[in-house]
Each structure stands twice: as C-alpha cells, then as structure tokens.
Amino acid sequence: MSTYSVSKAVALAQSAEEGAALVGRPPSLSFSFPAGGTGVFASLAWIGFGISCLWWPDIGDWTRTHQLAAAAFVIAGAIFLATVAGSRLGRFNAGLQKRAPWLLVSALFLTLWEVATAKFAWLPLPFFPPPQSIIEVYTDDLPKLLDSIFASVKLQLGGYVIGAAVGFLTGVSIGWSRSVGYWVHPVLRFIGPLPATAWLPIAFFTFPSSWSASTFLIALATGFPVTVLTWSGVASVSNAYYDVARTLGAKPSFLVLKVAIPAALPHVFVGLFMGLGSSFAVLVVAEMIGVKAGLGWYLQWAQGWAAYANMYAALIVMSLLCSGAITLLFRTRDRLLIWQKGVVKW
Amino acid sequence: MVAHALAEAVTYPAVGASLDVERISHAFDIDGNVLPVLDDVNFSVKPGEFIALLGPSGCGKSTLLRLVAGLEAPRSGVLREDGDPVTGPFPSRVVVFQDPTLFPWRTVWNNVALGLEAQGILKTQRQRVDAALELVGLSQFRNAYPHQLSGGMAQRVALARALVNDPKILILDEPLGKLDSLTRITMQAEIVALWQRKGFTTLLVTHDVEEALFLANRVIVFSDRPARIKADIAVDRPYPRHRGDPRLAELRRNILGLLGLDATW
C-alpha cells in the first residue's frame, strides 16, 4: 500500500542528493599524456613565469618581484624533481600526475597576468594589481589579515553551528509531530523565505552588539534551509520502516532517533550545504555593514583606501575558506552516509 | 546450507502461541467512503500450527496480518494471543513483509540486531544476532550493506531480523512474492525447516496455491473483498512434502475451484 510513496521518497532523496553531489564533485579532466611528460612541461612553464618576472622591468614600484621569481623557480624545480623521481614517490606521484595539467595552466595564467599588469599595463593599473603586489599584501599586512580571518571564522562558525542545530531540531520536531507543525509551519512560511540580510537594519539596533546581531542573522540564514530539508526528510521516511521497527518492539524515541533521523540524514546534508552557502553571503554583508572585523570588513576597508591588491588578497583568502568549509562538509557527509555509496550516484 | 546451519544453531524451546481471531471486521475510510475489507472473520490457530491465508489480490489478507501484528486495531472483534487480547505491536509477533525493508543505513548485522536494540537487550544478547545470521546462512555478509545483497539474501536477512526475537507467532506477508522462482523454491524449504526446528506458530499470506500447500498445515481460503472465510482446508500430508504429491494436486484443484480459477486448469 505504501509502495508508491516509498519510491517517490527515494526518488526525491536521490535527486536532491545528486544535485548536492554534482556541486561537490571535482570535474574530471581526463587528459592522457605520456607519464611525466606534462610534469616536465609544467616545470618549464613555471620557469617561464619566473623569467617573465625578471626579463622586463616593472613599470610600478613593487618590492616582491624578485622573491616571486625565486618562488616560481623553486616550484619549477620541485615539480621537475618530483616528476623525475616518478614512481618512487608512490601516491604523491600519482597526485602530481593528475594535477600536472593544472600546474601547467596556472603557470601560463600567472605569466599572462604578470605581463599584462606589471610589465606592459595592458590592464589599467591600480584596479588590476600584479601577482607580486598580492604577495606583498600577504607578507606585509599579514597580522591584520590573520585577525580578519580569525574574526570571520569565529563569527561564521558560531552562527552556523547554532543555526544548524536549531534548524535540525525544529525540522525533526515538525516532521515528527503534527501539533508542532501546526504552530511552526506558518511561522516558517512567513519568515523563512525572507533573505536574512533584510533583517540587518533591525538586528543591528535590537541586539546588544553587532557581533550578536550577526551571529543571529547567520544562524537564521543557516536555519531555514536546514529546517525545511530536515522536515521534508523526516516526513518522507517510508511508513514501512516504522512498521518494521514497531513490530520489533521499538518505542517512539527509537523511531525518532534510529529510524526517522538516519533516514532523513541525506536530506539534512543538502540543507546544511544550502545553509552554508546562504550564511556566507550574510557573513560578508554583515561584516561590510556593521561588524568592525573580519574579511568583509577588510574588503570594505581596502576599498576605502583604494588598496586594490588588498581586496584581491582578501577575496582569494575568502574563497579558500568558503570552499574549504564546503569540502569539509562533504567529507563529513561521505563519512556518515557511506551506506549511500551504491544506492545513489556520487 | 540451512540444514548445516541448523545442526550448529542454538536450540530454542518450542514456543508457538495460540491465536484466536474472533469475529474480526475491519474497514478503511477512503475519501469519506467506508470500504469494508474484513467481514466477520473467525478462526483459531493452535500453538505451532502453520496456516496459509489464500485469497484474491486485494481481498484484505494483508490487512488481517497487520491486525494480528497489532499495527492497526480492528473496527470490531478481538484477536487473542495465548488468550490475551492483542492491543499493539509486540516482539512476540513479528512480521516479514513482501519487501525486505531493511534499513539501508545499517549493515546486515545491525539490521538483524534491530529488535534486540529496540528492546534494549542487545548488549547482553549479541550472540543471538550471530546465531540468527548463521541460521539463514549469511554470516559472511554481516558487514555488508543492504544494497549489496541480492533479493533472496535481503529476504533472508529480513527473516533473521524476525527470528532473532524468538517470536511466538511469525507473520509472513508474501515474503517470497518478489523472488525469482528458483530462490523461492529454496526458501520455501528453508522456511519449513526453520518452522519445524523452532516451533513457532506461522501465518503466511500468499497468492501461490502450490506454496500454501507445500508449507502449511491448514489453508484458509478467503472470498473477494470484503474478505470472509470461504473454506478452511487441512493439508493432511507429512513433511517434507513433495511437489508432485497427487494429494496436493487434488487439493490444489479444489482450492482453485473455490477461487473460481479451475476452468483454466
């Protein structure tokens, strides 16, 4: 009698899962070069990048050009040595082989960037700083940048953990209990779709500090998708699972903890992923507007001083942090949902 | 495989319970219409008996099993297990459904352990899970996930998940309905062996007349919905039975006649 709903629920879980999996899956560039060949070319490209730094004089006043060239030569040497050492490096070598095309292309990109900015200024200068000026930011402005990173991570982590926990508990409650659903569902429908950033002006004067206001907003941005996905996950668990557990003597707590939640977990992770994305947006906006710390604030500050290199440097860090957080989330999911391997396409 | 496992398995006392189905009627509300499914069904089962319930598709046999399992309460009438009224699910009455419905996030071992875990006795009774897996011949697959199993293996795990609770009444809701015919024949013999070994009372819903006659002491034939009992036929043949037995062929003709299908035979 419940076959229809079972297959529907599974199909839903699968499509949501696949959507998330597609985002997390690295694109597989399947070049097939002779072993080591690409490694040698990548090494040559990095030498080329180093030479491009030294060959022409800089048209601006940058202090790290020589160090950048030296670093390029060191990288070229490392790639060359690793390629020559070949199979003696075992797994590392396999990884290198896989990434060699990327190493090659990034060296070419860096060379183009260097030549187009520092050497001939094909791109207008203050707005498009050369690689060495970004290196300069990382070396000379490191303390301030580290402070900003720390502030951002702290704010993001606090808000995200609170939002995910509250969202998960709310989702399970409304998925499980009709009466909780009766009261929470309309509120969720009314408030949920509102972008969390719309609360910014109110939040900043109702909360005691800009930090607590931002934490609240990040939690809100995280909580909504987590709640909705957890709820739909719990609600779509097949009745057959409950029937089986009940005939085996399961009490309601067992049905929630050992049936509903594990069955809903694939949905929950989709919610956590979506929540992470929208909370990043809130984090940056909150830092740009109210919080006097963090990478968003750093961006704003750099713009005020027309320090474009600092902006690019901060953007790169920000993107590394965000993609790192998402990678971490997917690793966690892959560990917890190992049973899905073979059930859905990863 | 099972015969070998049986020789090594832990011995349990024969624990079948009696079951009294007293004037059970049941109906569903579908879009405001009352759809009667069971009409004054009345029979009783002796401890350790193997009963097959036969009837046209959708006649309400599976509903009756849900009532016996305690998953739903009947509109009227009483079900008694060893004289005590059935008020809800209890692990002395375990169901094996048509779909194995193994929990995909649990390994085979953890699926079988489900009942003991739900009852809070797993920590002291872990060896019962091992014994049940041994009984169905799947010890090597203890760490596999359900999606790695074939249909027959999954249904064996579902059987082990039921048997680990030492049920007094085993409720089989077309457990072999979706298996290929070869696996079916093997598992029919396995079910008989398990039943003879353990002594539980068994209720089997099936569409397969031959299966009913091969397995059961008694075959109860139901009418179309709302189901009422058309015939209660004793299968007076010893075990192990043979599919070519002329007496079984005769009974099959009778039963097909009751179901209105004798013309095609």
Coordinates of C-alpha atoms in Angstrom, one line a residue:
Chain A
M1 CA 0.0 0.0 0.0
S2 CA 2.9 2.4 0.6
T3 CA 5.0 1.3 -2.3
Y4 CA 4.1 4.4 -4.3
S5 CA 5.2 6.8 -1.5
V6 CA 8.3 4.8 -0.9
S7 CA 9.5 5.1 -4.5
K8 CA 8.6 8.7 -4.6
A9 CA 10.5 9.4 -1.4
V10 CA 13.5 7.6 -2.7
A11 CA 13.4 9.4 -6.0
L12 CA 13.3 12.7 -4.1
A13 CA 16.2 11.8 -1.9
Q14 CA 18.2 10.8 -4.9
S15 CA 17.6 13.9 -7.0
A16 CA 18.4 16.1 -4.0
E17 CA 21.5 14.1 -3.3
E18 CA 22.7 14.1 -6.8
G19 CA 22.3 17.8 -7.0
A20 CA 24.5 18.2 -4.0
A21 CA 26.9 15.6 -5.2
L22 CA 27.4 17.4 -8.5
V23 CA 28.4 20.5 -6.7
G24 CA 30.9 18.7 -4.6
R25 CA 32.4 16.5 -7.3
P26 CA 35.6 17.9 -8.8
P27 CA 35.4 18.0 -12.6
S28 CA 37.4 15.1 -14.0
L29 CA 39.8 16.4 -16.7
S30 CA 40.9 13.2 -18.3
F31 CA 43.9 14.2 -20.3
S32 CA 46.1 11.3 -21.2
F33 CA 49.7 12.4 -21.5
P34 CA 52.7 10.2 -21.5
A35 CA 53.9 9.6 -17.9
G36 CA 55.8 12.6 -16.7
G37 CA 55.5 14.5 -19.9
T38 CA 53.1 17.0 -18.5
G39 CA 55.2 17.3 -15.4
V40 CA 58.2 18.5 -17.4
F41 CA 56.1 21.0 -19.3
A42 CA 54.6 22.3 -16.1
S43 CA 58.1 22.7 -14.7
L44 CA 59.1 24.6 -17.9
A45 CA 56.0 26.8 -17.6
W46 CA 56.9 27.8 -14.1
I47 CA 60.5 28.7 -15.2
G48 CA 58.9 30.7 -17.9
F49 CA 56.8 32.5 -15.3
G50 CA 59.9 33.2 -13.2
I51 CA 61.7 34.6 -16.3
S52 CA 58.7 36.8 -17.2
C53 CA 59.0 38.4 -13.8
L54 CA 62.7 39.3 -14.3
W55 CA 63.0 39.8 -18.1
W56 CA 61.3 43.2 -18.3
P57 CA 61.5 46.0 -15.7
D58 CA 58.4 46.6 -13.6
I59 CA 56.5 49.7 -14.5
G60 CA 55.5 50.3 -10.9
D61 CA 57.1 50.2 -7.6
W62 CA 56.8 46.7 -6.2
T63 CA 59.2 45.1 -3.7
R64 CA 58.4 41.4 -4.1
T65 CA 59.2 40.8 -7.8
H66 CA 62.5 39.1 -7.3
Q67 CA 61.1 36.9 -4.5
L68 CA 58.2 35.9 -6.7
A69 CA 60.5 34.9 -9.5
A70 CA 62.6 32.9 -7.0
A71 CA 59.5 31.2 -5.7
A72 CA 58.5 30.3 -9.3
F73 CA 61.9 28.7 -9.9
V74 CA 61.7 26.8 -6.6
I75 CA 58.2 25.5 -7.7
A76 CA 59.6 24.6 -11.1
G77 CA 62.5 22.7 -9.5
A78 CA 60.2 20.9 -7.2
I79 CA 57.8 19.8 -10.0
F80 CA 60.8 18.7 -12.1
L81 CA 62.4 16.7 -9.2
A82 CA 59.1 15.0 -8.3
T83 CA 58.5 14.1 -12.0
V84 CA 62.0 12.6 -12.3
A85 CA 61.7 10.7 -9.0
G86 CA 58.4 9.3 -10.5
S87 CA 57.1 6.2 -9.1
R88 CA 59.4 6.2 -6.1
L89 CA 57.1 8.8 -4.6
G90 CA 54.2 6.5 -4.7
R91 CA 50.8 8.1 -4.1
F92 CA 52.3 11.6 -4.2
N93 CA 53.4 11.0 -7.7
A94 CA 50.0 9.8 -8.7
G95 CA 48.5 13.0 -7.3
L96 CA 51.2 15.1 -9.1
Q97 CA 50.5 13.3 -12.4
K98 CA 46.8 14.1 -12.0
R99 CA 47.4 17.8 -11.2
A100 CA 50.2 18.4 -13.7
P101 CA 47.9 19.9 -16.4
W102 CA 46.5 22.3 -13.8
L103 CA 50.1 23.2 -12.7
L104 CA 50.9 23.9 -16.3
V105 CA 47.8 26.0 -17.0
S106 CA 48.2 28.0 -13.8
A107 CA 51.8 28.9 -14.6
L108 CA 50.6 30.1 -18.0
F109 CA 47.9 32.2 -16.4
L110 CA 50.3 33.7 -13.9
T111 CA 52.7 34.6 -16.7
L112 CA 49.9 36.3 -18.7
W113 CA 48.8 38.1 -15.6
E114 CA 52.3 39.3 -14.8
V115 CA 53.0 40.5 -18.3
A116 CA 49.6 42.2 -18.7
T117 CA 49.9 44.1 -15.4
A118 CA 53.4 44.7 -14.1
K119 CA 55.2 44.8 -17.4
F120 CA 53.1 46.4 -20.0
A121 CA 50.0 47.6 -18.1
W122 CA 47.6 46.2 -20.7
L123 CA 45.1 46.2 -17.9
P124 CA 44.6 49.6 -16.1
L125 CA 46.9 49.6 -13.2
P126 CA 45.5 50.5 -9.8
F127 CA 42.5 48.2 -10.4
F128 CA 44.4 45.2 -11.7
P129 CA 47.4 44.7 -9.4
P130 CA 50.2 42.2 -10.5
P131 CA 50.8 39.0 -8.6
Q132 CA 53.8 40.4 -6.7
S133 CA 51.7 43.1 -5.1
I134 CA 49.3 40.5 -3.8
I135 CA 52.3 38.6 -2.4
E136 CA 53.2 41.9 -0.8
V137 CA 49.9 42.1 0.9
Y138 CA 50.3 38.6 2.3
T139 CA 53.7 39.3 3.7
D140 CA 53.4 42.9 4.8
D141 CA 49.8 43.0 6.0
L142 CA 49.7 39.6 7.5
P143 CA 48.7 40.4 11.1
K144 CA 45.7 42.4 10.1
L145 CA 44.7 39.7 7.6
L146 CA 45.1 37.0 10.1
D147 CA 42.9 38.9 12.6
S148 CA 40.3 39.3 10.0
I149 CA 40.3 35.6 9.1
F150 CA 40.1 34.7 12.8
A151 CA 37.1 37.1 13.3
S152 CA 35.3 35.8 10.2
V153 CA 35.8 32.2 11.1
K154 CA 34.6 32.7 14.7
L155 CA 31.5 34.6 13.6
Q156 CA 30.7 32.2 10.9
L157 CA 31.3 29.1 12.9
G158 CA 29.2 30.3 15.9
G159 CA 26.2 31.4 13.8
Y160 CA 26.4 28.3 11.6
V161 CA 26.5 25.8 14.4
I162 CA 23.7 27.5 16.3
G163 CA 21.6 27.8 13.1
A164 CA 22.2 24.2 12.0
A165 CA 21.4 22.8 15.5
V166 CA 18.2 24.8 15.9
G167 CA 17.2 24.1 12.3
F168 CA 17.8 20.4 12.7
L169 CA 15.8 20.1 15.9
T170 CA 13.0 22.3 14.5
G171 CA 12.9 20.2 11.3
V172 CA 12.8 16.9 13.2
S173 CA 10.0 18.3 15.5
I174 CA 7.8 19.5 12.7
G175 CA 8.4 16.4 10.7
W176 CA 7.5 14.2 13.6
S177 CA 4.7 16.0 15.5
R178 CA 1.6 17.3 13.8
S179 CA 0.9 19.8 16.6
V180 CA 4.4 21.3 16.5
G181 CA 4.0 21.5 12.7
Y182 CA 0.7 23.3 13.2
W183 CA 2.3 26.2 15.0
V184 CA 5.7 26.3 13.5
H185 CA 4.9 25.7 9.8
P186 CA 3.0 29.1 9.2
V187 CA 5.8 31.0 11.0
L188 CA 8.4 29.2 8.9
R189 CA 6.4 30.0 5.7
F190 CA 6.1 33.7 6.7
I191 CA 9.7 34.3 7.9
G192 CA 11.7 31.7 6.1
P193 CA 11.8 33.0 2.5
L194 CA 12.8 36.5 3.7
P195 CA 16.5 37.0 2.9
A196 CA 18.3 37.1 6.3
T197 CA 20.1 40.3 5.1
A198 CA 16.8 42.1 5.1
W199 CA 16.9 41.8 8.9
L200 CA 20.2 43.7 9.1
P201 CA 18.9 47.1 10.0
I202 CA 16.6 45.8 12.7
A203 CA 19.1 43.3 14.0
F204 CA 21.8 45.9 14.5
F205 CA 19.8 48.1 16.8
T206 CA 17.8 45.4 18.6
F207 CA 20.8 43.2 19.6
P208 CA 23.3 44.4 22.2
S209 CA 26.3 44.1 19.9
S210 CA 26.9 43.9 16.2
W211 CA 28.6 40.6 16.8
S212 CA 25.5 39.0 18.4
A213 CA 23.3 40.5 15.7
S214 CA 25.4 39.0 13.0
T215 CA 25.5 35.6 14.8
F216 CA 21.7 35.7 14.8
L217 CA 21.5 36.5 11.2
I218 CA 23.9 33.8 10.1
A219 CA 22.0 31.4 12.3
L220 CA 18.8 32.5 10.6
A221 CA 20.2 32.1 7.1
T222 CA 21.5 28.6 8.0
G223 CA 18.5 27.6 10.0
F224 CA 15.8 28.0 7.3
P225 CA 17.1 25.6 4.7
V226 CA 18.3 23.1 7.4
T227 CA 14.8 23.2 8.9
V228 CA 12.9 22.7 5.7
L229 CA 15.2 20.0 4.3
T230 CA 15.2 18.1 7.7
W231 CA 11.5 18.4 7.9
S232 CA 10.9 17.0 4.4
G233 CA 13.5 14.3 5.0
V234 CA 11.7 13.2 8.2
A235 CA 8.3 13.5 6.6
S236 CA 9.3 11.4 3.6
V237 CA 10.5 8.4 5.6
S238 CA 8.5 5.4 4.4
N239 CA 5.9 4.1 6.8
A240 CA 7.2 0.6 6.1
Y241 CA 10.3 1.4 8.2
Y242 CA 8.2 2.5 11.1
D243 CA 6.1 -0.7 10.8
V244 CA 9.1 -2.9 10.9
A245 CA 10.6 -1.1 13.9
R246 CA 7.3 -1.1 15.8
T247 CA 6.7 -4.8 15.3
L248 CA 10.2 -5.4 16.6
G249 CA 9.3 -3.6 19.8
A250 CA 10.5 0.0 19.1
K251 CA 9.4 2.8 21.3
P252 CA 8.7 6.3 19.9
S253 CA 12.1 7.6 21.0
F254 CA 13.7 4.7 19.0
L255 CA 11.5 5.6 16.0
V256 CA 12.8 9.2 16.0
L257 CA 16.4 8.6 16.8
K258 CA 17.1 5.3 15.0
V259 CA 14.6 5.4 12.1
A260 CA 13.5 8.9 11.3
I261 CA 16.8 10.8 11.7
P262 CA 19.1 8.3 9.9
A263 CA 16.6 8.0 7.1
A264 CA 16.4 11.8 6.8
L265 CA 20.2 12.4 7.0
P266 CA 20.8 12.7 3.2
H267 CA 18.2 15.5 3.1
V268 CA 19.7 17.1 6.2
F269 CA 23.1 17.4 4.5
V270 CA 21.5 19.1 1.5
G271 CA 20.0 21.6 3.9
L272 CA 23.4 22.0 5.7
F273 CA 25.0 22.7 2.3
M274 CA 22.4 25.2 1.2
G275 CA 22.6 26.9 4.6
L276 CA 26.3 27.2 4.4
G277 CA 26.0 29.0 1.0
S278 CA 23.5 31.5 2.2
S279 CA 25.3 32.1 5.5
F280 CA 28.5 33.1 3.7
A281 CA 26.5 35.8 2.0
V282 CA 25.1 37.1 5.3
L283 CA 28.5 36.9 6.9
V284 CA 30.2 39.2 4.3
V285 CA 27.3 41.7 4.2
A286 CA 27.2 41.8 8.0
E287 CA 30.9 42.4 8.2
M288 CA 30.7 45.1 5.5
I289 CA 27.9 47.0 7.2
G290 CA 28.2 46.6 10.9
V291 CA 30.9 44.4 12.3
K292 CA 34.3 46.1 12.7
A293 CA 36.3 43.0 12.0
G294 CA 36.5 40.1 9.6
L295 CA 37.3 39.7 5.9
G296 CA 34.2 41.5 4.7
W297 CA 35.3 44.5 6.8
Y298 CA 38.8 44.1 5.4
L299 CA 37.4 44.3 1.9
Q300 CA 35.4 47.4 2.8
W301 CA 38.4 49.0 4.4
A302 CA 40.7 48.2 1.5
Q303 CA 38.2 49.8 -0.9
G304 CA 38.2 52.9 1.3
W305 CA 41.9 53.2 0.8
A306 CA 41.8 52.2 -2.9
A307 CA 44.1 49.3 -1.9
Y308 CA 43.1 47.0 -4.7
A309 CA 45.8 44.5 -4.1
N310 CA 44.5 44.0 -0.5
M311 CA 41.0 43.4 -1.9
Y312 CA 42.2 40.7 -4.2
A313 CA 44.3 39.2 -1.5
A314 CA 41.2 39.1 0.9
L315 CA 39.0 37.7 -1.9
I316 CA 41.4 34.8 -2.5
V317 CA 41.5 34.0 1.2
M318 CA 37.8 34.2 1.4
S319 CA 37.2 31.9 -1.5
L320 CA 39.7 29.4 0.0
L321 CA 37.9 29.5 3.3
C322 CA 34.4 29.0 1.8
S323 CA 35.5 26.2 -0.5
G324 CA 37.4 24.6 2.4
A325 CA 34.2 24.7 4.6
I326 CA 32.2 23.1 1.8
T327 CA 34.8 20.4 1.3
L328 CA 34.8 19.7 5.0
L329 CA 31.0 19.4 4.9
F330 CA 31.1 17.0 2.0
R331 CA 33.9 14.9 3.6
T332 CA 31.7 14.6 6.8
R333 CA 28.7 13.6 4.7
D334 CA 30.7 11.0 2.8
R335 CA 31.8 9.5 6.1
L336 CA 28.4 9.5 7.7
L337 CA 26.5 8.4 4.7
I338 CA 28.9 5.7 3.5
W339 CA 25.9 3.4 3.1
Q340 CA 24.6 5.5 0.3
K341 CA 27.6 4.5 -1.9
G342 CA 26.0 2.3 -4.5
V343 CA 22.4 3.4 -3.7
V344 CA 22.8 6.8 -5.3
K345 CA 25.3 8.1 -7.9
W346 CA 28.1 10.1 -6.2
Chain B
M1 CA 23.2 -24.5 3.7
V2 CA 20.4 -24.2 6.1
A3 CA 20.5 -27.8 7.1
H4 CA 24.1 -27.3 8.0
A5 CA 23.4 -24.1 9.9
L6 CA 20.5 -25.8 11.7
A7 CA 22.8 -28.5 13.0
E8 CA 25.0 -25.9 14.7
A9 CA 22.4 -23.4 15.7
V10 CA 21.5 -22.8 19.3
T11 CA 18.4 -24.8 20.3
Y12 CA 15.4 -22.9 21.5
P13 CA 12.4 -24.4 23.2
A14 CA 9.3 -24.8 21.1
V15 CA 7.4 -21.6 21.7
G16 CA 4.4 -21.3 19.5
A17 CA 1.5 -19.4 20.8
S18 CA -2.2 -20.0 20.0
L19 CA -4.0 -17.3 18.1
D20 CA -7.8 -16.6 18.2
V21 CA -9.3 -14.4 15.5
E22 CA -12.7 -13.7 17.0
R23 CA -15.3 -12.1 14.7
I24 CA -13.0 -9.6 13.2
S25 CA -14.4 -6.9 10.9
H26 CA -12.4 -4.0 9.5
A27 CA -12.9 -1.2 7.1
F28 CA -11.0 1.8 5.6
D29 CA -12.2 5.3 5.1
I30 CA -11.2 6.4 1.7
D31 CA -12.3 9.9 0.7
G32 CA -15.2 9.7 3.0
N33 CA -16.4 6.4 1.7
V34 CA -16.2 3.4 4.0
L35 CA -14.5 0.4 2.3
P36 CA -15.1 -2.8 4.2
V37 CA -12.1 -5.1 4.0
L38 CA -12.8 -7.9 6.5
D39 CA -16.2 -9.2 7.3
D40 CA -16.7 -11.3 10.4
V41 CA -13.6 -13.3 10.1
N42 CA -13.4 -16.1 12.7
F43 CA -10.8 -18.8 13.1
S44 CA -8.3 -20.1 15.6
V45 CA -4.8 -21.4 15.3
K46 CA -3.2 -24.0 17.6
P47 CA 0.3 -23.4 19.0
G48 CA 2.9 -24.3 16.5
E49 CA 0.5 -24.6 13.6
F50 CA 1.4 -23.3 10.1
I51 CA -1.6 -21.5 8.5
A52 CA -1.7 -20.2 5.0
L53 CA -4.1 -17.5 4.1
L54 CA -5.1 -17.6 0.4
G55 CA -7.4 -15.2 -1.5
P56 CA -7.7 -13.0 -4.5
S57 CA -5.4 -10.0 -4.7
G58 CA -6.5 -7.1 -2.6
C59 CA -9.1 -9.1 -0.6
G60 CA -7.8 -8.0 2.8
K61 CA -5.4 -10.8 3.8
S62 CA -2.6 -8.4 4.4
T63 CA -4.8 -6.2 6.5
L64 CA -5.6 -9.1 8.7
L65 CA -1.9 -9.7 9.2
R66 CA -1.5 -6.0 10.2
L67 CA -4.2 -6.5 12.7
V68 CA -2.6 -9.6 14.1
A69 CA 0.8 -7.8 14.3
G70 CA -1.0 -5.0 16.3
L71 CA -0.1 -2.3 13.8
E72 CA -3.8 -1.4 13.5
A73 CA -6.8 -2.1 15.7
P74 CA -9.8 -3.8 14.2
R75 CA -13.1 -2.0 13.9
S76 CA -14.8 -4.8 15.7
G77 CA -13.8 -8.2 17.1
V78 CA -10.9 -9.4 19.2
L79 CA -7.6 -11.0 18.5
R80 CA -6.1 -13.2 21.2
E81 CA -2.5 -14.4 21.5
D82 CA -2.5 -17.3 24.1
G83 CA -5.8 -15.9 25.3
D84 CA -4.6 -12.3 25.9
P85 CA -6.1 -9.6 23.7
V86 CA -3.7 -8.0 21.2
T87 CA -3.6 -4.3 21.9
G88 CA -0.5 -3.2 19.9
P89 CA 2.7 -4.4 18.3
F90 CA 4.9 -6.7 20.4
P91 CA 8.1 -8.6 19.5
S92 CA 6.4 -11.9 20.2
R93 CA 4.5 -11.4 16.9
V94 CA 7.0 -10.4 14.2
V95 CA 6.2 -9.7 10.6
V96 CA 8.3 -10.4 7.5
F97 CA 6.9 -8.2 4.7
Q98 CA 6.9 -8.7 1.0
D99 CA 9.7 -6.1 0.6
P100 CA 12.6 -6.9 2.9
T101 CA 12.5 -3.2 4.1
L102 CA 16.0 -3.5 5.5
F103 CA 17.3 -0.2 6.8
P104 CA 19.8 0.9 4.1
W105 CA 21.9 2.8 6.6
R106 CA 22.6 -0.3 8.7
T107 CA 24.8 -3.2 7.9
V108 CA 23.3 -6.7 7.8
W109 CA 24.4 -7.4 11.3
N110 CA 22.9 -4.2 12.6
N111 CA 19.7 -4.8 10.7
V112 CA 19.3 -8.2 12.4
A113 CA 20.1 -6.6 15.7
L114 CA 17.3 -4.1 15.3
G115 CA 14.7 -5.8 17.5
L116 CA 17.1 -6.5 20.4
E117 CA 18.4 -3.0 20.2
A118 CA 14.8 -1.6 20.3
Q119 CA 14.0 -3.7 23.3
G120 CA 17.3 -2.6 25.0
I121 CA 18.7 -6.0 25.4
L122 CA 21.3 -6.0 22.6
K123 CA 24.3 -5.5 24.9
T124 CA 23.9 -8.8 26.7
Q125 CA 22.4 -10.8 23.8
R126 CA 24.8 -10.1 20.9
Q127 CA 25.3 -13.8 20.3
R128 CA 21.6 -14.1 19.3
V129 CA 22.3 -11.9 16.3
D130 CA 25.2 -14.1 15.3
A131 CA 23.1 -17.2 15.7
A132 CA 20.2 -15.8 13.6
L133 CA 22.6 -14.8 10.8
E134 CA 24.1 -18.3 11.0
L135 CA 20.6 -19.8 10.8
V136 CA 19.9 -18.1 7.4
G137 CA 23.4 -18.8 6.2
L138 CA 24.6 -15.2 5.9
S139 CA 27.3 -14.9 8.5
Q140 CA 29.9 -13.8 5.9
F141 CA 27.7 -10.9 4.9
R142 CA 27.4 -9.4 8.4
N143 CA 29.2 -6.2 7.4
A144 CA 27.6 -5.8 4.0
Y145 CA 25.0 -3.0 3.4
P146 CA 21.6 -4.0 2.1
H147 CA 22.2 -2.6 -1.4
Q148 CA 25.0 -5.1 -1.8
L149 CA 22.6 -8.1 -1.3
S150 CA 20.5 -10.0 -3.9
G151 CA 16.8 -10.1 -3.4
G152 CA 16.9 -13.6 -1.9
M153 CA 19.7 -12.6 0.5
A154 CA 17.9 -9.5 1.6
Q155 CA 14.7 -11.5 2.3
R156 CA 16.9 -14.0 4.4
V157 CA 18.2 -11.1 6.4
A158 CA 14.6 -9.9 7.0
L159 CA 13.8 -13.4 8.1
A160 CA 16.8 -13.4 10.5
R161 CA 15.7 -10.0 11.8
A162 CA 12.4 -11.5 12.7
L163 CA 13.7 -14.8 14.1
V164 CA 16.3 -13.2 16.4
N165 CA 13.4 -12.1 18.6
D166 CA 12.3 -15.7 19.1
P167 CA 8.7 -14.9 18.0
K168 CA 5.8 -17.0 19.2
I169 CA 3.9 -16.1 16.1
L170 CA 5.8 -15.5 12.8
I171 CA 3.7 -13.4 10.4
L172 CA 4.8 -13.8 6.7
D173 CA 3.2 -11.3 4.3
E174 CA 4.0 -12.8 0.9
P175 CA 7.7 -12.9 1.8
L176 CA 8.6 -14.8 -1.3
G177 CA 6.4 -12.8 -3.7
K178 CA 9.1 -10.9 -5.3
L179 CA 11.8 -13.5 -5.6
D180 CA 12.7 -15.5 -8.7
S181 CA 11.2 -19.0 -8.9
L182 CA 14.4 -20.8 -8.0
T183 CA 15.1 -18.8 -4.9
R184 CA 11.5 -19.2 -4.0
I185 CA 11.7 -23.0 -4.0
T186 CA 14.9 -23.0 -1.9
M187 CA 13.4 -20.6 0.6
Q188 CA 10.2 -22.5 0.9
A189 CA 12.1 -25.5 2.1
E190 CA 14.2 -23.3 4.4
I191 CA 11.0 -21.8 6.0
V192 CA 9.6 -25.3 6.6
A193 CA 12.9 -26.3 8.2
L194 CA 13.0 -23.2 10.4
W195 CA 9.4 -23.6 11.5
Q196 CA 9.9 -27.3 12.3
R197 CA 13.1 -26.5 14.2
K198 CA 11.7 -23.6 16.2
G199 CA 8.1 -24.5 16.7
F200 CA 6.6 -21.0 16.3
T201 CA 3.1 -20.5 15.1
T202 CA 3.2 -19.3 11.5
L203 CA 0.7 -17.2 9.5
L204 CA 1.5 -16.9 5.8
V205 CA -0.2 -14.8 3.3
T206 CA 0.4 -15.9 -0.3
H207 CA -1.1 -15.9 -3.7
D208 CA 0.6 -19.1 -4.6
V209 CA -1.7 -22.1 -4.1
E210 CA 1.2 -24.5 -4.5
E211 CA 3.3 -22.6 -2.0
A212 CA 0.4 -22.7 0.5
L213 CA 0.0 -26.4 0.1
F214 CA 3.7 -27.1 0.3
L215 CA 4.2 -25.2 3.5
A216 CA 1.0 -25.2 5.6
N217 CA -0.9 -27.5 7.9
R218 CA -4.1 -25.6 7.1
V219 CA -5.1 -23.4 4.2
I220 CA -7.8 -20.8 4.8
V221 CA -9.3 -19.5 1.6
F222 CA -10.9 -16.0 1.6
S223 CA -13.5 -14.5 -0.7
D224 CA -13.2 -11.3 -2.6
R225 CA -13.3 -8.0 -0.6
P226 CA -14.7 -7.7 2.0
A227 CA -12.9 -10.9 2.9
R228 CA -14.8 -13.7 4.6
I229 CA -13.7 -17.2 5.0
K230 CA -14.7 -19.5 2.1
A231 CA -13.0 -22.7 3.2
D232 CA -10.7 -24.0 5.9
I233 CA -8.8 -26.9 4.4
A234 CA -6.5 -29.2 6.4
V235 CA -3.4 -30.3 4.5
D236 CA -3.0 -33.8 5.8
R237 CA 0.4 -34.7 4.4
P238 CA 3.6 -35.2 6.4
Y239 CA 6.8 -33.1 5.9
P240 CA 9.0 -33.0 4.0
R241 CA 6.4 -32.7 1.2
H242 CA 6.9 -33.3 -2.4
R243 CA 5.6 -31.0 -5.0
G244 CA 4.4 -33.9 -7.2
D245 CA 2.3 -35.5 -4.4
P246 CA -1.1 -36.4 -6.0
R247 CA -3.0 -35.5 -2.8
L248 CA -1.6 -31.9 -3.0
A249 CA -2.6 -31.8 -6.7
E250 CA -6.1 -32.8 -5.7
L251 CA -6.2 -30.1 -3.0
R252 CA -4.9 -27.5 -5.4
R253 CA -7.7 -28.3 -7.9
N254 CA -10.2 -27.9 -5.1
I255 CA -8.8 -24.6 -4.0
L256 CA -8.5 -23.2 -7.5
G257 CA -12.2 -24.2 -7.8
L258 CA -13.0 -22.2 -4.7
L259 CA -11.2 -19.2 -6.2
G260 CA -13.1 -19.6 -9.5
L261 CA -10.0 -20.5 -11.4
D262 CA -10.5 -24.2 -12.0
A263 CA -11.6 -23.7 -15.6
T264 CA -8.1 -22.6 -16.6
W265 CA -6.5 -25.7 -15.0

